[in-house]
Amino acid sequence: MNSLLHNTLNCINEGIVLLNEKLEIIFWNDYMEYLTKLNLDAVIGKNIYDILPNLDKRYFRHSIDDILRNGYSMFFSAAIHKKIIETDRRLNLKIRRIEEENSILFEFTDVTNQFLRIDQLKDYVKELYMLNEKLKEK
Amino acid sequence: MNDRVTKEDILKELFNISVGQSASLLSEVIEKRILLNVPEVRVINYKENPSECNSYIPKVIEGALMISSISFKEELAGKASLVFPAEKMRTFINLCMHENTDFIPYDLNFTEVDFDIVKEIGNLVLNSIIGELGNFINVKFNYTIPEIKVINEMNIDKVVEDEDYTYILMLYITFNIEDTEIDGAITINLKLKSLDELLNKIGIIEEGFNE
């Protein structure tokens, strides 16, 4: 990978992983190191299911197979998949095929702040609802 | 009684195979038993009479709607959308999240997290359906990640958007999740050439059945 592209992928605040068609890791950016506490040297050439064992489920295997064979783009939400990576962060995951290279791109997007904001709003709505019910009783 | 097998019957069977596979995967993901069924399929000529197309919209699709859409291109180009009443989607999202929200008033203010859940479900169901269609006519596609939008009422123009599309495949779909039934529709917009290829292949099967 050329150094400009390599450095760019290391600058962005998203976890980026590139796999070859055997599902071996060929790139792991700095943000992935931050999320997993695993550095590039420890993961390069390893199978993705060995490094992220929570992906080793029928559903993900089926989806990744479809991505490779049929070119699907898949989206996995942090709300449904709470622990794809063992971290406190809430992460959405997009997976797509890069056809020319016959490789797979993983993009982990941190949406933890969205969850915090929504939880705060839900608590506030609940509070207002209870207050409203009490006022109706009086 | 007419025993002839129609193109719509063949398409219905084809789509029921793919939604069956999606249902099995979805059940695994949200850890609840989900059944999906496509009871009816229609092929609609949008170019001929766009306003008439609205009469094919199922009666259950009323009020605010949530639409999850993917586009596909390469040899066969088009757009597929999963359309559900927003009110029912709120129930569906809560079931997916294993959330009991009895005390929270009915609310259509969807959050980004709600949209992400619908995006994932739309992604799975629409990929299966378009993938099955592609396998059937032996064509591979490039797919996009779904986009989600909420609109106030169902109007075919809001689903088609691009006038280049001549035909719409309208699939009526039912989600059954823990005895809660949610009726919706899937629309697949296709250009004439794409639909021709599909219908030619189905025509051959149809002739075989009716000989």
mmCIF file with all atom_site columns, N, CA and C in Angstrom, chain B residues 114-172:
data_model
loop_
_atom_site.group_PDB
_atom_site.id
_atom_site.type_symbol
_atom_site.label_atom_id
_atom_site.label_alt_id
_atom_site.label_comp_id
_atom_site.label_asym_id
_atom_site.label_entity_id
_atom_site.label_seq_id
_atom_site.pdbx_PDB_ins_code
_atom_site.Cartn_x
_atom_site.Cartn_y
_atom_site.Cartn_z
_atom_site.occupancy
_atom_site.B_iso_or_equiv
_atom_site.pdbx_formal_charge
_atom_site.auth_seq_id
_atom_site.auth_comp_id
_atom_site.auth_asym_id
_atom_site.auth_atom_id
_atom_site.pdbx_PDB_model_num
ATOM 1   N N  . ASP B 1 114 ? -32.287 3.963   16.099  1.00 0.00 ? 114 ASP B N  1
ATOM 2   C CA . ASP B 1 114 ? -33.447 3.280   15.493  1.00 0.00 ? 114 ASP B CA 1
ATOM 3   C C  . ASP B 1 114 ? -33.211 3.096   13.994  1.00 0.00 ? 114 ASP B C  1
ATOM 4   N N  . PHE B 1 115 ? -32.744 4.172   13.358  1.00 0.00 ? 115 PHE B N  1
ATOM 5   C CA . PHE B 1 115 ? -32.494 4.098   11.914  1.00 0.00 ? 115 PHE B CA 1
ATOM 6   C C  . PHE B 1 115 ? -31.449 3.022   11.595  1.00 0.00 ? 115 PHE B C  1
ATOM 7   N N  . ASP B 1 116 ? -30.442 2.915   12.461  1.00 0.00 ? 116 ASP B N  1
ATOM 8   C CA . ASP B 1 116 ? -29.391 1.912   12.220  1.00 0.00 ? 116 ASP B CA 1
ATOM 9   C C  . ASP B 1 116 ? -29.954 0.491   12.292  1.00 0.00 ? 116 ASP B C  1
ATOM 10  N N  . ILE B 1 117 ? -30.904 0.267   13.204  1.00 0.00 ? 117 ILE B N  1
ATOM 11  C CA . ILE B 1 117 ? -31.512 -1.072  13.308  1.00 0.00 ? 117 ILE B CA 1
ATOM 12  C C  . ILE B 1 117 ? -32.281 -1.384  12.021  1.00 0.00 ? 117 ILE B C  1
ATOM 13  N N  . VAL B 1 118 ? -33.066 -0.405  11.559  1.00 0.00 ? 118 VAL B N  1
ATOM 14  C CA . VAL B 1 118 ? -33.848 -0.617  10.331  1.00 0.00 ? 118 VAL B CA 1
ATOM 15  C C  . VAL B 1 118 ? -32.910 -0.779  9.130   1.00 0.00 ? 118 VAL B C  1
ATOM 16  N N  . LYS B 1 119 ? -31.801 -0.047  9.171   1.00 0.00 ? 119 LYS B N  1
ATOM 17  C CA . LYS B 1 119 ? -30.817 -0.135  8.085   1.00 0.00 ? 119 LYS B CA 1
ATOM 18  C C  . LYS B 1 119 ? -30.260 -1.563  8.012   1.00 0.00 ? 119 LYS B C  1
ATOM 19  N N  . GLU B 1 120 ? -29.954 -2.130  9.165   1.00 0.00 ? 120 GLU B N  1
ATOM 20  C CA . GLU B 1 120 ? -29.393 -3.490  9.171   1.00 0.00 ? 120 GLU B CA 1
ATOM 21  C C  . GLU B 1 120 ? -30.422 -4.513  8.688   1.00 0.00 ? 120 GLU B C  1
ATOM 22  N N  . ILE B 1 121 ? -31.665 -4.351  9.142   1.00 0.00 ? 121 ILE B N  1
ATOM 23  C CA . ILE B 1 121 ? -32.697 -5.314  8.739   1.00 0.00 ? 121 ILE B CA 1
ATOM 24  C C  . ILE B 1 121 ? -33.006 -5.168  7.249   1.00 0.00 ? 121 ILE B C  1
ATOM 25  N N  . GLY B 1 122 ? -33.122 -3.915  6.802   1.00 0.00 ? 122 GLY B N  1
ATOM 26  C CA . GLY B 1 122 ? -33.357 -3.663  5.369   1.00 0.00 ? 122 GLY B CA 1
ATOM 27  C C  . GLY B 1 122 ? -32.217 -4.221  4.532   1.00 0.00 ? 122 GLY B C  1
ATOM 28  N N  . ASN B 1 123 ? -31.001 -4.041  5.013   1.00 0.00 ? 123 ASN B N  1
ATOM 29  C CA . ASN B 1 123 ? -29.807 -4.527  4.326   1.00 0.00 ? 123 ASN B CA 1
ATOM 30  C C  . ASN B 1 123 ? -29.891 -6.041  4.103   1.00 0.00 ? 123 ASN B C  1
ATOM 31  N N  . LEU B 1 124 ? -30.243 -6.739  5.161   1.00 0.00 ? 124 LEU B N  1
ATOM 32  C CA . LEU B 1 124 ? -30.287 -8.206  5.102   1.00 0.00 ? 124 LEU B CA 1
ATOM 33  C C  . LEU B 1 124 ? -31.399 -8.695  4.163   1.00 0.00 ? 124 LEU B C  1
ATOM 34  N N  . VAL B 1 125 ? -32.595 -8.133  4.342   1.00 0.00 ? 125 VAL B N  1
ATOM 35  C CA . VAL B 1 125 ? -33.748 -8.618  3.559   1.00 0.00 ? 125 VAL B CA 1
ATOM 36  C C  . VAL B 1 125 ? -33.582 -8.242  2.079   1.00 0.00 ? 125 VAL B C  1
ATOM 37  N N  . LEU B 1 126 ? -33.202 -6.994  1.820   1.00 0.00 ? 126 LEU B N  1
ATOM 38  C CA . LEU B 1 126 ? -33.119 -6.549  0.422   1.00 0.00 ? 126 LEU B CA 1
ATOM 39  C C  . LEU B 1 126 ? -31.967 -7.230  -0.315  1.00 0.00 ? 126 LEU B C  1
ATOM 40  N N  . ASN B 1 127 ? -30.827 -7.419  0.373   1.00 0.00 ? 127 ASN B N  1
ATOM 41  C CA . ASN B 1 127 ? -29.717 -8.141  -0.271  1.00 0.00 ? 127 ASN B CA 1
ATOM 42  C C  . ASN B 1 127 ? -30.144 -9.553  -0.668  1.00 0.00 ? 127 ASN B C  1
ATOM 43  N N  . SER B 1 128 ? -30.871 -10.231 0.225   1.00 0.00 ? 128 SER B N  1
ATOM 44  C CA . SER B 1 128 ? -31.301 -11.602 -0.076  1.00 0.00 ? 128 SER B CA 1
ATOM 45  C C  . SER B 1 128 ? -32.207 -11.625 -1.302  1.00 0.00 ? 128 SER B C  1
ATOM 46  N N  . ILE B 1 129 ? -33.133 -10.687 -1.341  1.00 0.00 ? 129 ILE B N  1
ATOM 47  C CA . ILE B 1 129 ? -34.103 -10.674 -2.436  1.00 0.00 ? 129 ILE B CA 1
ATOM 48  C C  . ILE B 1 129 ? -33.430 -10.341 -3.760  1.00 0.00 ? 129 ILE B C  1
ATOM 49  N N  . ILE B 1 130 ? -32.607 -9.303  -3.764  1.00 0.00 ? 130 ILE B N  1
ATOM 50  C CA . ILE B 1 130 ? -31.940 -8.910  -5.015  1.00 0.00 ? 130 ILE B CA 1
ATOM 51  C C  . ILE B 1 130 ? -30.909 -9.969  -5.408  1.00 0.00 ? 130 ILE B C  1
ATOM 52  N N  . GLY B 1 131 ? -30.247 -10.543 -4.385  1.00 0.00 ? 131 GLY B N  1
ATOM 53  C CA . GLY B 1 131 ? -29.271 -11.607 -4.667  1.00 0.00 ? 131 GLY B CA 1
ATOM 54  C C  . GLY B 1 131 ? -29.927 -12.802 -5.333  1.00 0.00 ? 131 GLY B C  1
ATOM 55  N N  . GLU B 1 132 ? -31.102 -13.183 -4.839  1.00 0.00 ? 132 GLU B N  1
ATOM 56  C CA . GLU B 1 132 ? -31.837 -14.329 -5.404  1.00 0.00 ? 132 GLU B CA 1
ATOM 57  C C  . GLU B 1 132 ? -32.250 -14.017 -6.852  1.00 0.00 ? 132 GLU B C  1
ATOM 58  N N  . LEU B 1 133 ? -32.687 -12.777 -7.039  1.00 0.00 ? 133 LEU B N  1
ATOM 59  C CA . LEU B 1 133 ? -33.073 -12.340 -8.389  1.00 0.00 ? 133 LEU B CA 1
ATOM 60  C C  . LEU B 1 133 ? -31.865 -12.427 -9.330  1.00 0.00 ? 133 LEU B C  1
ATOM 61  N N  . GLY B 1 134 ? -30.717 -11.956 -8.826  1.00 0.00 ? 134 GLY B N  1
ATOM 62  C CA . GLY B 1 134 ? -29.485 -11.980 -9.626  1.00 0.00 ? 134 GLY B CA 1
ATOM 63  C C  . GLY B 1 134 ? -29.046 -13.398 -9.951  1.00 0.00 ? 134 GLY B C  1
ATOM 64  N N  . ASN B 1 135 ? -29.125 -14.291 -8.939  1.00 0.00 ? 135 ASN B N  1
ATOM 65  C CA . ASN B 1 135 ? -28.751 -15.689 -9.187  1.00 0.00 ? 135 ASN B CA 1
ATOM 66  C C  . ASN B 1 135 ? -29.667 -16.308 -10.239 1.00 0.00 ? 135 ASN B C  1
ATOM 67  N N  . PHE B 1 136 ? -30.942 -15.948 -10.150 1.00 0.00 ? 136 PHE B N  1
ATOM 68  C CA . PHE B 1 136 ? -31.940 -16.519 -11.051 1.00 0.00 ? 136 PHE B CA 1
ATOM 69  C C  . PHE B 1 136 ? -31.658 -16.162 -12.508 1.00 0.00 ? 136 PHE B C  1
ATOM 70  N N  . ILE B 1 137 ? -31.275 -14.903 -12.745 1.00 0.00 ? 137 ILE B N  1
ATOM 71  C CA . ILE B 1 137 ? -30.991 -14.523 -14.133 1.00 0.00 ? 137 ILE B CA 1
ATOM 72  C C  . ILE B 1 137 ? -29.482 -14.463 -14.401 1.00 0.00 ? 137 ILE B C  1
ATOM 73  N N  . ASN B 1 138 ? -28.717 -15.012 -13.434 1.00 0.00 ? 138 ASN B N  1
ATOM 74  C CA . ASN B 1 138 ? -27.275 -15.147 -13.596 1.00 0.00 ? 138 ASN B CA 1
ATOM 75  C C  . ASN B 1 138 ? -26.553 -13.810 -13.825 1.00 0.00 ? 138 ASN B C  1
ATOM 76  N N  . VAL B 1 139 ? -26.862 -12.855 -12.952 1.00 0.00 ? 139 VAL B N  1
ATOM 77  C CA . VAL B 1 139 ? -26.248 -11.528 -13.046 1.00 0.00 ? 139 VAL B CA 1
ATOM 78  C C  . VAL B 1 139 ? -25.703 -11.161 -11.667 1.00 0.00 ? 139 VAL B C  1
ATOM 79  N N  . LYS B 1 140 ? -24.517 -10.562 -11.648 1.00 0.00 ? 140 LYS B N  1
ATOM 80  C CA . LYS B 1 140 ? -23.947 -10.095 -10.369 1.00 0.00 ? 140 LYS B CA 1
ATOM 81  C C  . LYS B 1 140 ? -24.129 -8.579  -10.284 1.00 0.00 ? 140 LYS B C  1
ATOM 82  N N  . PHE B 1 141 ? -24.264 -8.087  -9.057  1.00 0.00 ? 141 PHE B N  1
ATOM 83  C CA . PHE B 1 141 ? -24.480 -6.644  -8.867  1.00 0.00 ? 141 PHE B CA 1
ATOM 84  C C  . PHE B 1 141 ? -23.410 -6.025  -7.987  1.00 0.00 ? 141 PHE B C  1
ATOM 85  N N  . ASN B 1 142 ? -23.423 -4.695  -7.988  1.00 0.00 ? 142 ASN B N  1
ATOM 86  C CA . ASN B 1 142 ? -22.731 -3.907  -6.969  1.00 0.00 ? 142 ASN B CA 1
ATOM 87  C C  . ASN B 1 142 ? -23.813 -3.269  -6.121  1.00 0.00 ? 142 ASN B C  1
ATOM 88  N N  . TYR B 1 143 ? -23.738 -3.436  -4.809  1.00 0.00 ? 143 TYR B N  1
ATOM 89  C CA . TYR B 1 143 ? -24.811 -2.937  -3.941  1.00 0.00 ? 143 TYR B CA 1
ATOM 90  C C  . TYR B 1 143 ? -24.334 -1.749  -3.111  1.00 0.00 ? 143 TYR B C  1
ATOM 91  N N  . THR B 1 144 ? -25.309 -0.921  -2.704  1.00 0.00 ? 144 THR B N  1
ATOM 92  C CA . THR B 1 144 ? -24.981 0.144   -1.748  1.00 0.00 ? 144 THR B CA 1
ATOM 93  C C  . THR B 1 144 ? -25.493 -0.263  -0.363  1.00 0.00 ? 144 THR B C  1
ATOM 94  N N  . ILE B 1 145 ? -24.990 0.407   0.665   1.00 0.00 ? 145 ILE B N  1
ATOM 95  C CA . ILE B 1 145 ? -25.545 0.272   2.018   1.00 0.00 ? 145 ILE B CA 1
ATOM 96  C C  . ILE B 1 145 ? -26.889 1.022   2.004   1.00 0.00 ? 145 ILE B C  1
ATOM 97  N N  . PRO B 1 146 ? -27.907 0.525   2.733   1.00 0.00 ? 146 PRO B N  1
ATOM 98  C CA . PRO B 1 146 ? -29.212 1.194   2.661   1.00 0.00 ? 146 PRO B CA 1
ATOM 99  C C  . PRO B 1 146 ? -29.222 2.623   3.184   1.00 0.00 ? 146 PRO B C  1
ATOM 100 N N  . GLU B 1 147 ? -30.141 3.391   2.602   1.00 0.00 ? 147 GLU B N  1
ATOM 101 C CA . GLU B 1 147 ? -30.437 4.729   3.135   1.00 0.00 ? 147 GLU B CA 1
ATOM 102 C C  . GLU B 1 147 ? -31.817 4.620   3.768   1.00 0.00 ? 147 GLU B C  1
ATOM 103 N N  . ILE B 1 148 ? -32.014 5.377   4.840   1.00 0.00 ? 148 ILE B N  1
ATOM 104 C CA . ILE B 1 148 ? -33.304 5.325   5.528   1.00 0.00 ? 148 ILE B CA 1
ATOM 105 C C  . ILE B 1 148 ? -33.974 6.682   5.439   1.00 0.00 ? 148 ILE B C  1
ATOM 106 N N  . LYS B 1 149 ? -35.269 6.685   5.187   1.00 0.00 ? 149 LYS B N  1
ATOM 107 C CA . LYS B 1 149 ? -35.998 7.948   5.308   1.00 0.00 ? 149 LYS B CA 1
ATOM 108 C C  . LYS B 1 149 ? -37.396 7.693   5.841   1.00 0.00 ? 149 LYS B C  1
ATOM 109 N N  . VAL B 1 150 ? -37.967 8.732   6.442   1.00 0.00 ? 150 VAL B N  1
ATOM 110 C CA . VAL B 1 150 ? -39.353 8.649   6.914   1.00 0.00 ? 150 VAL B CA 1
ATOM 111 C C  . VAL B 1 150 ? -40.151 9.658   6.113   1.00 0.00 ? 150 VAL B C  1
ATOM 112 N N  . ILE B 1 151 ? -41.270 9.209   5.532   1.00 0.00 ? 151 ILE B N  1
ATOM 113 C CA . ILE B 1 151 ? -42.117 10.136  4.771   1.00 0.00 ? 151 ILE B CA 1
ATOM 114 C C  . ILE B 1 151 ? -43.521 10.134  5.372   1.00 0.00 ? 151 ILE B C  1
ATOM 115 N N  . ASN B 1 152 ? -44.300 11.171  5.023   1.00 0.00 ? 152 ASN B N  1
ATOM 116 C CA . ASN B 1 152 ? -45.612 11.306  5.664   1.00 0.00 ? 152 ASN B CA 1
ATOM 117 C C  . ASN B 1 152 ? -46.684 10.401  5.098   1.00 0.00 ? 152 ASN B C  1
ATOM 118 N N  . GLU B 1 153 ? -46.594 10.092  3.816   1.00 0.00 ? 153 GLU B N  1
ATOM 119 C CA . GLU B 1 153 ? -47.607 9.210   3.235   1.00 0.00 ? 153 GLU B CA 1
ATOM 120 C C  . GLU B 1 153 ? -47.020 8.493   2.032   1.00 0.00 ? 153 GLU B C  1
ATOM 121 N N  . MET B 1 154 ? -47.609 7.348   1.708   1.00 0.00 ? 154 MET B N  1
ATOM 122 C CA . MET B 1 154 ? -47.106 6.559   0.590   1.00 0.00 ? 154 MET B CA 1
ATOM 123 C C  . MET B 1 154 ? -47.576 7.175   -0.717  1.00 0.00 ? 154 MET B C  1
ATOM 124 N N  . ASN B 1 155 ? -46.608 7.505   -1.534  1.00 0.00 ? 155 ASN B N  1
ATOM 125 C CA . ASN B 1 155 ? -46.907 7.962   -2.880  1.00 0.00 ? 155 ASN B CA 1
ATOM 126 C C  . ASN B 1 155 ? -45.857 7.320   -3.768  1.00 0.00 ? 155 ASN B C  1
ATOM 127 N N  . ILE B 1 156 ? -46.294 6.701   -4.842  1.00 0.00 ? 156 ILE B N  1
ATOM 128 C CA . ILE B 1 156 ? -45.367 5.925   -5.654  1.00 0.00 ? 156 ILE B CA 1
ATOM 129 C C  . ILE B 1 156 ? -44.214 6.793   -6.170  1.00 0.00 ? 156 ILE B C  1
ATOM 130 N N  . ASP B 1 157 ? -44.478 8.088   -6.405  1.00 0.00 ? 157 ASP B N  1
ATOM 131 C CA . ASP B 1 157 ? -43.419 8.980   -6.915  1.00 0.00 ? 157 ASP B CA 1
ATOM 132 C C  . ASP B 1 157 ? -42.267 9.085   -5.919  1.00 0.00 ? 157 ASP B C  1
ATOM 133 N N  . LYS B 1 158 ? -42.606 9.001   -4.620  1.00 0.00 ? 158 LYS B N  1
ATOM 134 C CA . LYS B 1 158 ? -41.568 9.138   -3.595  1.00 0.00 ? 158 LYS B CA 1
ATOM 135 C C  . LYS B 1 158 ? -40.711 7.886   -3.504  1.00 0.00 ? 158 LYS B C  1
ATOM 136 N N  . VAL B 1 159 ? -41.237 6.780   -4.011  1.00 0.00 ? 159 VAL B N  1
ATOM 137 C CA . VAL B 1 159 ? -40.472 5.532   -3.984  1.00 0.00 ? 159 VAL B CA 1
ATOM 138 C C  . VAL B 1 159 ? -39.645 5.401   -5.258  1.00 0.00 ? 159 VAL B C  1
ATOM 139 N N  . VAL B 1 160 ? -40.245 5.791   -6.391  1.00 0.00 ? 160 VAL B N  1
ATOM 140 C CA . VAL B 1 160 ? -39.557 5.609   -7.681  1.00 0.00 ? 160 VAL B CA 1
ATOM 141 C C  . VAL B 1 160 ? -38.443 6.638   -7.852  1.00 0.00 ? 160 VAL B C  1
ATOM 142 N N  . GLU B 1 161 ? -38.759 7.903   -7.610  1.00 0.00 ? 161 GLU B N  1
ATOM 143 C CA . GLU B 1 161 ? -37.813 9.030   -7.686  1.00 0.00 ? 161 GLU B CA 1
ATOM 144 C C  . GLU B 1 161 ? -37.179 9.235   -9.056  1.00 0.00 ? 161 GLU B C  1
ATOM 145 N N  . ASP B 1 162 ? -36.619 8.194   -9.645  1.00 0.00 ? 162 ASP B N  1
ATOM 146 C CA . ASP B 1 162 ? -35.914 8.339   -10.915 1.00 0.00 ? 162 ASP B CA 1
ATOM 147 C C  . ASP B 1 162 ? -36.834 7.873   -12.053 1.00 0.00 ? 162 ASP B C  1
ATOM 148 N N  . GLU B 1 163 ? -37.138 8.787   -12.972 1.00 0.00 ? 163 GLU B N  1
ATOM 149 C CA . GLU B 1 163 ? -38.108 8.455   -14.014 1.00 0.00 ? 163 GLU B CA 1
ATOM 150 C C  . GLU B 1 163 ? -37.579 7.468   -15.043 1.00 0.00 ? 163 GLU B C  1
ATOM 151 N N  . ASP B 1 164 ? -36.283 7.162   -14.975 1.00 0.00 ? 164 ASP B N  1
ATOM 152 C CA . ASP B 1 164 ? -35.731 6.179   -15.913 1.00 0.00 ? 164 ASP B CA 1
ATOM 153 C C  . ASP B 1 164 ? -36.299 4.789   -15.672 1.00 0.00 ? 164 ASP B C  1
ATOM 154 N N  . TYR B 1 165 ? -36.790 4.564   -14.461 1.00 0.00 ? 165 TYR B N  1
ATOM 155 C CA . TYR B 1 165 ? -37.327 3.240   -14.153 1.00 0.00 ? 165 TYR B CA 1
ATOM 156 C C  . TYR B 1 165 ? -38.699 3.074   -14.789 1.00 0.00 ? 165 TYR B C  1
ATOM 157 N N  . THR B 1 166 ? -38.874 1.994   -15.504 1.00 0.00 ? 166 THR B N  1
ATOM 158 C CA . THR B 1 166 ? -40.121 1.777   -16.218 1.00 0.00 ? 166 THR B CA 1
ATOM 159 C C  . THR B 1 166 ? -41.070 0.896   -15.423 1.00 0.00 ? 166 THR B C  1
ATOM 160 N N  . TYR B 1 167 ? -40.500 -0.106  -14.776 1.00 0.00 ? 167 TYR B N  1
ATOM 161 C CA . TYR B 1 167 ? -41.336 -1.096  -14.102 1.00 0.00 ? 167 TYR B CA 1
ATOM 162 C C  . TYR B 1 167 ? -41.054 -1.148  -12.608 1.00 0.00 ? 167 TYR B C  1
ATOM 163 N N  . ILE B 1 168 ? -42.079 -1.522  -11.880 1.00 0.00 ? 168 ILE B N  1
ATOM 164 C CA . ILE B 1 168 ? -41.922 -1.732  -10.442 1.00 0.00 ? 168 ILE B CA 1
ATOM 165 C C  . ILE B 1 168 ? -42.432 -3.133  -10.110 1.00 0.00 ? 168 ILE B C  1
ATOM 166 N N  . LEU B 1 169 ? -41.605 -3.872  -9.409  1.00 0.00 ? 169 LEU B N  1
ATOM 167 C CA . LEU B 1 169 ? -42.094 -5.129  -8.828  1.00 0.00 ? 169 LEU B CA 1
ATOM 168 C C  . LEU B 1 169 ? -42.553 -4.778  -7.422  1.00 0.00 ? 169 LEU B C  1
ATOM 169 N N  . MET B 1 170 ? -43.818 -5.008  -7.132  1.00 0.00 ? 170 MET B N  1
ATOM 170 C CA . MET B 1 170 ? -44.339 -4.697  -5.794  1.00 0.00 ? 170 MET B CA 1
ATOM 171 C C  . MET B 1 170 ? -44.584 -6.005  -5.054  1.00 0.00 ? 170 MET B C  1
ATOM 172 N N  . LEU B 1 171 ? -43.866 -6.196  -3.967  1.00 0.00 ? 171 LEU B N  1
ATOM 173 C CA . LEU B 1 171 ? -44.020 -7.401  -3.143  1.00 0.00 ? 171 LEU B CA 1
ATOM 174 C C  . LEU B 1 171 ? -44.700 -6.994  -1.846  1.00 0.00 ? 171 LEU B C  1
ATOM 175 N N  . TYR B 1 172 ? -45.771 -7.652  -1.523  1.00 0.00 ? 172 TYR B N  1
ATOM 176 C CA . TYR B 1 172 ? -46.406 -7.419  -0.230  1.00 0.00 ? 172 TYR B CA 1
ATOM 177 C C  . TYR B 1 172 ? -45.692 -8.351  0.748   1.00 0.00 ? 172 TYR B C  1
#
